[in-house]
Coordinates of C-alpha atoms and ligand atoms in Angstrom, one line a residue:
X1 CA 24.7 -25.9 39.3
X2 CA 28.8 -26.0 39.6
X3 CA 28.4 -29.7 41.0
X4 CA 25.6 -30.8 38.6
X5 CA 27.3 -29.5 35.5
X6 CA 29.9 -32.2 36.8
X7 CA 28.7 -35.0 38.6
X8 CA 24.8 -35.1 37.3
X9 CA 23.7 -38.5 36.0
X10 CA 26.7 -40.4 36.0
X11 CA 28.5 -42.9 38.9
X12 CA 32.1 -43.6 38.7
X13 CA 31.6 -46.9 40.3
X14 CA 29.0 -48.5 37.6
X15 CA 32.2 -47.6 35.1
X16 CA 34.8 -49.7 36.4
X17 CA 35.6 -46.5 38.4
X18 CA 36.7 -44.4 35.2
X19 CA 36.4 -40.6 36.3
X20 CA 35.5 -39.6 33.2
X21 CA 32.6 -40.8 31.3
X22 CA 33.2 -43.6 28.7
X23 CA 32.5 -43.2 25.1
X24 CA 30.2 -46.4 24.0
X25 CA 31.4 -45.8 20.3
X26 CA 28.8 -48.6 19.3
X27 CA 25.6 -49.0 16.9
X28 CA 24.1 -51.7 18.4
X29 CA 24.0 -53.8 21.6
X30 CA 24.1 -57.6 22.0
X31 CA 21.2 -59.4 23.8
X32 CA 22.7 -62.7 25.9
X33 CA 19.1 -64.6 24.4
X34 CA 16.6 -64.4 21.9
X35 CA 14.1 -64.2 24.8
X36 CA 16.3 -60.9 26.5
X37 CA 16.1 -59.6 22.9
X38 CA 12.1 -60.1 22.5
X39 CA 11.8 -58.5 26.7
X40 CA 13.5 -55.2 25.3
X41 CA 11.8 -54.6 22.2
X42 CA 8.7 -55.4 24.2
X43 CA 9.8 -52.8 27.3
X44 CA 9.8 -55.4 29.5
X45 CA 13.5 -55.0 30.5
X46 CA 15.3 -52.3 30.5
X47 CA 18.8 -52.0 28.8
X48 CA 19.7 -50.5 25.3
X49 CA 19.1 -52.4 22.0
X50 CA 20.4 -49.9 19.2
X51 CA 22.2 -46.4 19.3
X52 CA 19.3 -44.9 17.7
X53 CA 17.0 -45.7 20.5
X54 CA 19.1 -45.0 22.9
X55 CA 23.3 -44.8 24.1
X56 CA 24.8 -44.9 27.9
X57 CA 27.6 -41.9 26.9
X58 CA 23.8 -39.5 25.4
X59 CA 21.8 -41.0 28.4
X60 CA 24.3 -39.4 30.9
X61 CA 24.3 -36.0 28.7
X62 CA 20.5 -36.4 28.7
X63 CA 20.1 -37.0 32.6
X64 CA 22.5 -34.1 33.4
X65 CA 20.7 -31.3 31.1
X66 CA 17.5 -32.8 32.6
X67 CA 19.2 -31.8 36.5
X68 CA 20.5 -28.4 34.7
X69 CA 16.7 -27.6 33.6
X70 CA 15.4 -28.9 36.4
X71 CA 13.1 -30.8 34.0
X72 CA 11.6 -34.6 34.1
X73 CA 13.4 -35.7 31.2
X74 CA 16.1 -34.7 28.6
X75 CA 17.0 -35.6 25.2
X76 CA 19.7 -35.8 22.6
X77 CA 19.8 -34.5 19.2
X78 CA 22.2 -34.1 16.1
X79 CA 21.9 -30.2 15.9
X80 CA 19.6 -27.3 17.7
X81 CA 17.7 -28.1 15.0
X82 CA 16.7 -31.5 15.0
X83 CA 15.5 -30.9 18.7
X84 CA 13.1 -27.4 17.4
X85 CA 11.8 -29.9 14.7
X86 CA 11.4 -32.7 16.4
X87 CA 9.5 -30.8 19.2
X88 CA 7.5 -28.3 16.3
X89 CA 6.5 -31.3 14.4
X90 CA 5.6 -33.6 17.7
X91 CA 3.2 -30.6 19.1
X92 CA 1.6 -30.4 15.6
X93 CA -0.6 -31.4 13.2
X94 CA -2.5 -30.1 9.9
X95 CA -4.8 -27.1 10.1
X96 CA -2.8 -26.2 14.2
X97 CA -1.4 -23.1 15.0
X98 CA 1.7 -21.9 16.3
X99 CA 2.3 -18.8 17.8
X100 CA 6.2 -17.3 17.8
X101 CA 8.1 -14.7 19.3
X102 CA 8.5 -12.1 16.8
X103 CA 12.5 -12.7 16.0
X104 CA 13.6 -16.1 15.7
X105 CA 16.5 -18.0 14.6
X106 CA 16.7 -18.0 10.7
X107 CA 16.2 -22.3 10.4
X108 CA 13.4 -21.9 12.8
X109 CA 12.0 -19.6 10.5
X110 CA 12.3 -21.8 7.7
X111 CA 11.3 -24.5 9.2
X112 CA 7.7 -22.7 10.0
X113 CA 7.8 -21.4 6.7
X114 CA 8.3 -25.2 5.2
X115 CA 5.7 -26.3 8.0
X116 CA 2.9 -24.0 6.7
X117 CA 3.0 -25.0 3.0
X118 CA 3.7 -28.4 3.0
X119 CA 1.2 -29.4 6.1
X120 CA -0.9 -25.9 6.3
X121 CA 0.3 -25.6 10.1
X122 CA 0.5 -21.7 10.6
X123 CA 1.8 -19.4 12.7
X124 CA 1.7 -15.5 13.8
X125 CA 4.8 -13.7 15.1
X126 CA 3.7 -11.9 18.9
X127 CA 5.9 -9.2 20.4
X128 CA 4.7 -10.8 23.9
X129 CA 4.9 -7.6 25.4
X130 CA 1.8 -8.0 27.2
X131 CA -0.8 -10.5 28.8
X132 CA -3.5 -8.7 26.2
X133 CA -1.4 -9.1 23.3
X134 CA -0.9 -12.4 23.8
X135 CA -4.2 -13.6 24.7
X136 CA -5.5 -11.5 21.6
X137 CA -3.5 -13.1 19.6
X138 CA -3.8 -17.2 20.2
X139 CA -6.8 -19.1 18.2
X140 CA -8.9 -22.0 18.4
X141 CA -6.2 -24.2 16.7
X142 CA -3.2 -22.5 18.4
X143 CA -1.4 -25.5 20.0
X144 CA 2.1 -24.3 20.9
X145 CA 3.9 -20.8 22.4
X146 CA 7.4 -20.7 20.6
X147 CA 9.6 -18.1 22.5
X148 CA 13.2 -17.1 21.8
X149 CA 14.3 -15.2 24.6
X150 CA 16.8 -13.4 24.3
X151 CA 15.9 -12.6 20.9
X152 CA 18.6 -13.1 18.3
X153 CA 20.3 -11.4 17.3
X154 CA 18.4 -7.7 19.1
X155 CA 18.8 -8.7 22.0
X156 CA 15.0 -8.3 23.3
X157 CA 13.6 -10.5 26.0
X158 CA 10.3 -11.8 27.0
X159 CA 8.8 -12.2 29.9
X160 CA 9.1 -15.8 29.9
X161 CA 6.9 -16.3 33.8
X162 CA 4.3 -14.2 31.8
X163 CA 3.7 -16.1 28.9
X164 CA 3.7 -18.9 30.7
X165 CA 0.6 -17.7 32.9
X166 CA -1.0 -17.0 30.0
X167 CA -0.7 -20.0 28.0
X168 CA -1.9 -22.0 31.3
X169 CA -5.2 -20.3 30.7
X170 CA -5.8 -21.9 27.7
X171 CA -3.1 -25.1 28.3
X172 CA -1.1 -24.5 25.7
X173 CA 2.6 -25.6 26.0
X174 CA 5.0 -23.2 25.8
X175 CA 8.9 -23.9 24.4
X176 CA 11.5 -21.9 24.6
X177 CA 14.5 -21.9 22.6
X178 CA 16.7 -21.5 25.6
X179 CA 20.6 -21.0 23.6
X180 CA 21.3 -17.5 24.0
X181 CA 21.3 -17.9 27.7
X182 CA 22.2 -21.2 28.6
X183 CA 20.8 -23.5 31.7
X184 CA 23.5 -21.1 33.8
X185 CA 21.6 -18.2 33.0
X186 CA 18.0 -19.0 32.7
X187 CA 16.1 -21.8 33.6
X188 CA 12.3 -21.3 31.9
X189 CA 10.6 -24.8 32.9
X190 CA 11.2 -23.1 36.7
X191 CA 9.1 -20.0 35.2
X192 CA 6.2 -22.4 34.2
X193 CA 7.5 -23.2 30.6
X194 CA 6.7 -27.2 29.3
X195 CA 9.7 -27.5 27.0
X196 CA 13.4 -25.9 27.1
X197 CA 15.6 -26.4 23.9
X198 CA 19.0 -25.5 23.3
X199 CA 21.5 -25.5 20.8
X200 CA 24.2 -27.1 22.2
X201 CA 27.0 -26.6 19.5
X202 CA 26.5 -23.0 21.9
X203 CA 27.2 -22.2 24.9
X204 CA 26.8 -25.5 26.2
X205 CA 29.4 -27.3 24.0
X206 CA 31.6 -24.0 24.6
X207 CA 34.6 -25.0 21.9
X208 CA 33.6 -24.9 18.5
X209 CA 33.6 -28.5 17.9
X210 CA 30.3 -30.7 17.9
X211 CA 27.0 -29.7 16.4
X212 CA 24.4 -30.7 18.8
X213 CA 20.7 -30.1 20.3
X214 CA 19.1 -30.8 23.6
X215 CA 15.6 -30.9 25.0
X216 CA 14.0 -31.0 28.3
X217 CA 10.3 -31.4 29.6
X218 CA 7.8 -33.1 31.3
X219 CA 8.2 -36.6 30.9
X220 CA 5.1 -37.5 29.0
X221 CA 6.3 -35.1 26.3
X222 CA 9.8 -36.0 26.0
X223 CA 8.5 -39.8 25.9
X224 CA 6.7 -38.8 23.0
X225 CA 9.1 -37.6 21.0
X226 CA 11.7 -39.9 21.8
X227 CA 10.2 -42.8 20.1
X228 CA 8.7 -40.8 17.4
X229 CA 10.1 -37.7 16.0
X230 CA 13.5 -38.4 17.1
X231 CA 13.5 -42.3 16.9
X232 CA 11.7 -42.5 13.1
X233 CA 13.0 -39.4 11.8
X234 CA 16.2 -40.0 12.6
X235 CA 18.2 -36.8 14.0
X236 CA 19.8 -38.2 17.1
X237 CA 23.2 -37.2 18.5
X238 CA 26.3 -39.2 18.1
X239 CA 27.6 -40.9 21.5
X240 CA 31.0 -38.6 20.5
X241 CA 29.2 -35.7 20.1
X242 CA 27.7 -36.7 23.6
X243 CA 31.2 -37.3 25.5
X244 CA 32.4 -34.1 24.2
X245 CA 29.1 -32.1 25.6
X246 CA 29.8 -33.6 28.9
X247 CA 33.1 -32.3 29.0
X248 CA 32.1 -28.9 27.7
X249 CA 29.5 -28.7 30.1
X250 CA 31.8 -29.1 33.4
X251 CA 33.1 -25.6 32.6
X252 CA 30.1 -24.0 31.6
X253 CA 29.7 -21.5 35.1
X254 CA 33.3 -20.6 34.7
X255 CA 33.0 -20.3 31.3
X256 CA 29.7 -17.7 31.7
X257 CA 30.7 -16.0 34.1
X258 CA 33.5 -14.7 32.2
X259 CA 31.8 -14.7 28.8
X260 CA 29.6 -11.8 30.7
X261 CA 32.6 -10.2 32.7
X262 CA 34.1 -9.7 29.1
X263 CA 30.7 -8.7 27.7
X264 CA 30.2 -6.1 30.1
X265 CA 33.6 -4.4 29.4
X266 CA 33.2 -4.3 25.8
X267 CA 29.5 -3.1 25.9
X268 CA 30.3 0.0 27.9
X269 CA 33.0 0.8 25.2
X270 CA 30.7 -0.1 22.3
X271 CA 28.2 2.5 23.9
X272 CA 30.4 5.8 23.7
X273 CA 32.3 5.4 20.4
X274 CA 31.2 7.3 17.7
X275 CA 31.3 5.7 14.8
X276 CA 28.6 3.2 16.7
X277 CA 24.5 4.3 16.8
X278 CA 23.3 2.0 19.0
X279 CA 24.0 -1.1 21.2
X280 CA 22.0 -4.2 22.4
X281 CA 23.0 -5.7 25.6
X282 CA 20.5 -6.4 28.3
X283 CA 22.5 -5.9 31.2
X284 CA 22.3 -2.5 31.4
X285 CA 19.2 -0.4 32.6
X286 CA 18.8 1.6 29.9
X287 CA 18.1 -1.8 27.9
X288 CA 13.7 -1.4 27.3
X289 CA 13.7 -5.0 29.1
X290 CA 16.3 -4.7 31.7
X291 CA 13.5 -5.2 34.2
X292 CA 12.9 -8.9 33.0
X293 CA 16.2 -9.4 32.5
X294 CA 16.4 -9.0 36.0
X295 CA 13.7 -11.3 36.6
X296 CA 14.8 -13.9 34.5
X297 CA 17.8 -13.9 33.7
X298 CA 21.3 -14.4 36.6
X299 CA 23.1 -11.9 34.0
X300 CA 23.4 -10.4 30.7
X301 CA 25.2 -13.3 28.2
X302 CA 27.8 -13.0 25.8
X303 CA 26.2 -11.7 22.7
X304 CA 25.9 -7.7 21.7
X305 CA 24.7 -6.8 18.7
X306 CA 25.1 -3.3 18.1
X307 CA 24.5 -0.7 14.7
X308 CA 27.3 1.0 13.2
X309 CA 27.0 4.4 11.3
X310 CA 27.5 4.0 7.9
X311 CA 26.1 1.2 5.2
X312 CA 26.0 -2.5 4.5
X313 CA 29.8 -1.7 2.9
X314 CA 30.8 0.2 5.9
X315 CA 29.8 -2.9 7.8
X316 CA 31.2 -5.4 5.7
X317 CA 34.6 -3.0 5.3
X318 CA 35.0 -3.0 9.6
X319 CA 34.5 -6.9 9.9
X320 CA 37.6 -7.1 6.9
X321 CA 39.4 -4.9 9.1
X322 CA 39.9 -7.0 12.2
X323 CA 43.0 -8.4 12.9
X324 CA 42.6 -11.9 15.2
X325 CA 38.9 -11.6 15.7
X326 CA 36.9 -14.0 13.9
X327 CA 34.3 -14.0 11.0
X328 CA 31.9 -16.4 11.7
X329 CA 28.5 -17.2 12.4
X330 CA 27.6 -19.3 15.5
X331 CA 28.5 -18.5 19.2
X332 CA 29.4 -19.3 22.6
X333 CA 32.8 -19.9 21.3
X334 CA 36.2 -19.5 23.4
X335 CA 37.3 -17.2 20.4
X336 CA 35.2 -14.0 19.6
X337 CA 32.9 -14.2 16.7
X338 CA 31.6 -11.6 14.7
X339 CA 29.3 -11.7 11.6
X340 CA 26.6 -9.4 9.9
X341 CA 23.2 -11.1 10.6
X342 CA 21.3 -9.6 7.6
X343 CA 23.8 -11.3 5.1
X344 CA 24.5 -14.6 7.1
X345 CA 22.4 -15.6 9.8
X346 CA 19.5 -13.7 9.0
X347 CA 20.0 -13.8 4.9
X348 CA 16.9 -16.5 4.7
X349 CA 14.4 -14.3 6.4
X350 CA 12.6 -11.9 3.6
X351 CA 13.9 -8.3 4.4
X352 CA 10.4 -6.9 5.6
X353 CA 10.5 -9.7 8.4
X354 CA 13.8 -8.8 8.5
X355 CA 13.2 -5.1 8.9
X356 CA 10.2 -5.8 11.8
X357 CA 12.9 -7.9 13.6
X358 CA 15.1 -4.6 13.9
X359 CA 18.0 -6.5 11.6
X360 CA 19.2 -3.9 9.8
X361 CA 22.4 -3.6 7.1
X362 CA 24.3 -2.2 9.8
X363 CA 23.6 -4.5 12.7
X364 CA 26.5 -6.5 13.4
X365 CA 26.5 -9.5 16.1
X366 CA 29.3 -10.2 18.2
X367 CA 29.3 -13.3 20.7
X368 CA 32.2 -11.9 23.0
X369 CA 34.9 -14.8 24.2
X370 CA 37.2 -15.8 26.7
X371 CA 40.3 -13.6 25.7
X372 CA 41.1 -11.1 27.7
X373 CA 38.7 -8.3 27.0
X374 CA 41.6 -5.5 26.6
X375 CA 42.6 -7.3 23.9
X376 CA 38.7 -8.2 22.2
X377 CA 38.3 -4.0 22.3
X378 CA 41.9 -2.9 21.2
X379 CA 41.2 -5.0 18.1
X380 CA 37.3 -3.8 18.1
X381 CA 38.1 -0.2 18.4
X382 CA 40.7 0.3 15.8
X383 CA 38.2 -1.1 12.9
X384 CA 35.5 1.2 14.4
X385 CA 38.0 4.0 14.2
X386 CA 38.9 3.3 10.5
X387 CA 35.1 4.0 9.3
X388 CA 35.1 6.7 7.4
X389 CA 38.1 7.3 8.1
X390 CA 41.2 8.0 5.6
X391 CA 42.6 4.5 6.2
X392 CA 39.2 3.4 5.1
X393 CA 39.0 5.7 2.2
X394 CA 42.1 3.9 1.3
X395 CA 41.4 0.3 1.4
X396 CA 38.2 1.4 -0.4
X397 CA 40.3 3.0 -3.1
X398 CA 42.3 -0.2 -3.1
X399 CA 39.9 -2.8 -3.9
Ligands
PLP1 C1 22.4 -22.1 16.5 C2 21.0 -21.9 17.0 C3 20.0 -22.9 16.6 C4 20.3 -24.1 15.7 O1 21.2 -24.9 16.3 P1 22.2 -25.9 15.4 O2 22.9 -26.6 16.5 O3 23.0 -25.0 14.6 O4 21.3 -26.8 14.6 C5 18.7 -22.7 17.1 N1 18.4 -21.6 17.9 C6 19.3 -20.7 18.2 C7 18.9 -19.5 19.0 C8 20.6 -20.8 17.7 O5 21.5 -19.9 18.1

């Protein structure tokens, strides 16, 4: 994984020996003749045409998160969300069926919510906790497994090896939105899973600086979708968004590895101060699901979520009273973020789903980042401290 993240799908020598990978900053290519132009558009001869159909700086991003999945194929898109649309809407058709981990990310939501009442394709929200459950669960018309694993922002995990079994059984593909974890944590096409998606403004990008989405499956699949859902609706991924992935993605072990060292640290502290009820982290075996997480999973990730005592003011009142921490949704950032899922992330989802999917008022979700982690608690611990606390009475009073 160190090497592929690296070298995957891309030779020096076929670049005029440039180390790193050019940026083809182009919308269209030029054919030497009419006829080479006609061999292209007819798949006769290979060679790229049009950005939208295809760029060398996205097909070297593609080929390495294909290595990184150990999938067939990969593929490029504009945002985590073009890649779970173009996927949701290539698996399905009026009157199907999907079925969904219970706890998903708020677009995806929205997007199944849009899905059922413009083209009356449903779906059912699963826990996944068991074979039974699932199997009890899946219809007729059910044509695709959608799993978010680990759940944002609880925390939960599935057993993805599990699922997948199942699903086998009655061939249905399973997809997994892979973002929380990243390809150097979890790998679900080697537990049996068909498609892998990832937000790759994440982990993956690692800076805070491109909006992007990845996909990787069998080739059949991705095929599929390239020339449809991607090609003729449109959401493909800029060859600069491309050339900065590839540069975000050489560091993504290093970067990991220490986004979970400075997790670890800051969970155990989370855990014992007071003014905190409860903590979600699932490297820790006292997590319900730290047995799959050590199935699946090389370690625990950089997000915690974790409940404070008090209520949706005390919540917003200790995110005002950081000092260099960040507001701000998204994750997988070199700077800690921090935001309050039930009024940002999560505000789209009704509160009863919201409720069922454990996102309370006084869950707050912190992606934990590179700084040192002395620093990410001192500046933690002294807004924890000022709940209900005079200070806190006093900027209360203040406002
Ligand atoms: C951010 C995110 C998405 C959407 O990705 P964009 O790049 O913002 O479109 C999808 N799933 C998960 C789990 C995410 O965190």
């Amino acid at each position: 994984m160190e090497t592929s993240v690296i070298h995957e799908g891309y030779n020096s020598k076929d670049m005029l020996g440039s180390l790193t990978t050019p940026l083809f900053q182009t919308s269209t290519f030029t054919f030497q003749t009419a006829e080479q132009g006609e061999r292209r558009f007819a798949g006769e001869e290979d060679g790229y045409i049009y950005s939208r159909l295809g760029n060398p700086t996205v097909t070297i991003l593609e080929e390495r998160i294909a290595a990184l999945e150990n999938g067939e194929r990969g593929l490029a898109f504009g945002s985590g969300m073009a890649a779970v649309s173009a996927i949701l809407l290539a698996l399905t058709k009026a009157n199907d069926h999907v079925l969904c981990s219970s706890g998903l990310y708020g677009c995806t939501f929205g997007l199944l919510t849009m899905m059922k009442e413009k083209y009356n394709i449903n779906h059912d929200f699963s826990n996944m906790e068991t074979e039974e459950e699932i199997r009890s669960q899946i219809k007729p018309e059910t044509v695709c497994i959608y799993v978010e694993t680990p759940i944002n922002p609880t925390m939960k995990l599935i057993d993805l090896e599990m699922v997948a079994q199942v699903a086998k059984e009655y061939e249905i593909p399973v997809v997994v939105d892979n973002t929380f974890a990243s390809p150097y944590l979890q790998n679900p096409l080697e537990l049996g899973c068909d498609v892998v998606l990832h937000s790759a403004t994440k982990y993956i990008g690692g800076h805070g600086d491109v909006i992007a989405g990845l996909a990787v499956g069998k080739k059949e699949l991705i095929d599929e979708v390239a020339t449809t859902t991607l090609k003729d609706i449109g959401g493909i991924m800029a060859p600069f968004d491309a050339w900065l992935l590839l540069r975000g993605l050489k560091t993504l072990p290093v970067r990991m590895d220490r986004h979970c060292d400075n997790a670890e640290e800051i969970y155990k502290r989370l855990k014992t101060h007071p003014n905190v009820r409860s903590v979600y982290y699932p490297n820790d075996d006292t997590h319900p699901d730290y047995e799959i997480m050590k199935k699946q999973m090389k370690r625990g990730g950089g997000v915690i979520s974790f409940e404070i005592i008090g209520t949706k003011e005390d919540a917003q009142a200790f995110l005002n009273n950081l000092t260099f921490l960040k507001i701000a949704v998204s994750l997988g950032d070199a700077e800690t973020l921090i935001e309050h899922p039930a009024t940002m992330t999560h505000a789209v989802v009704p509160e009863d789903s919201r409720a069922s999917m454990g996102i309370t008022d006084q869950l707050i979700r912190l992606s934990v980042g590179l700084e040192a982690w002395q620093d990410i608690w001192h500046d933690l611990e002294q807004a924890l401290d000022k709940i209900n606390s005079d200070a806190y009475s006093k900027v209360l009073k203040s406002r």
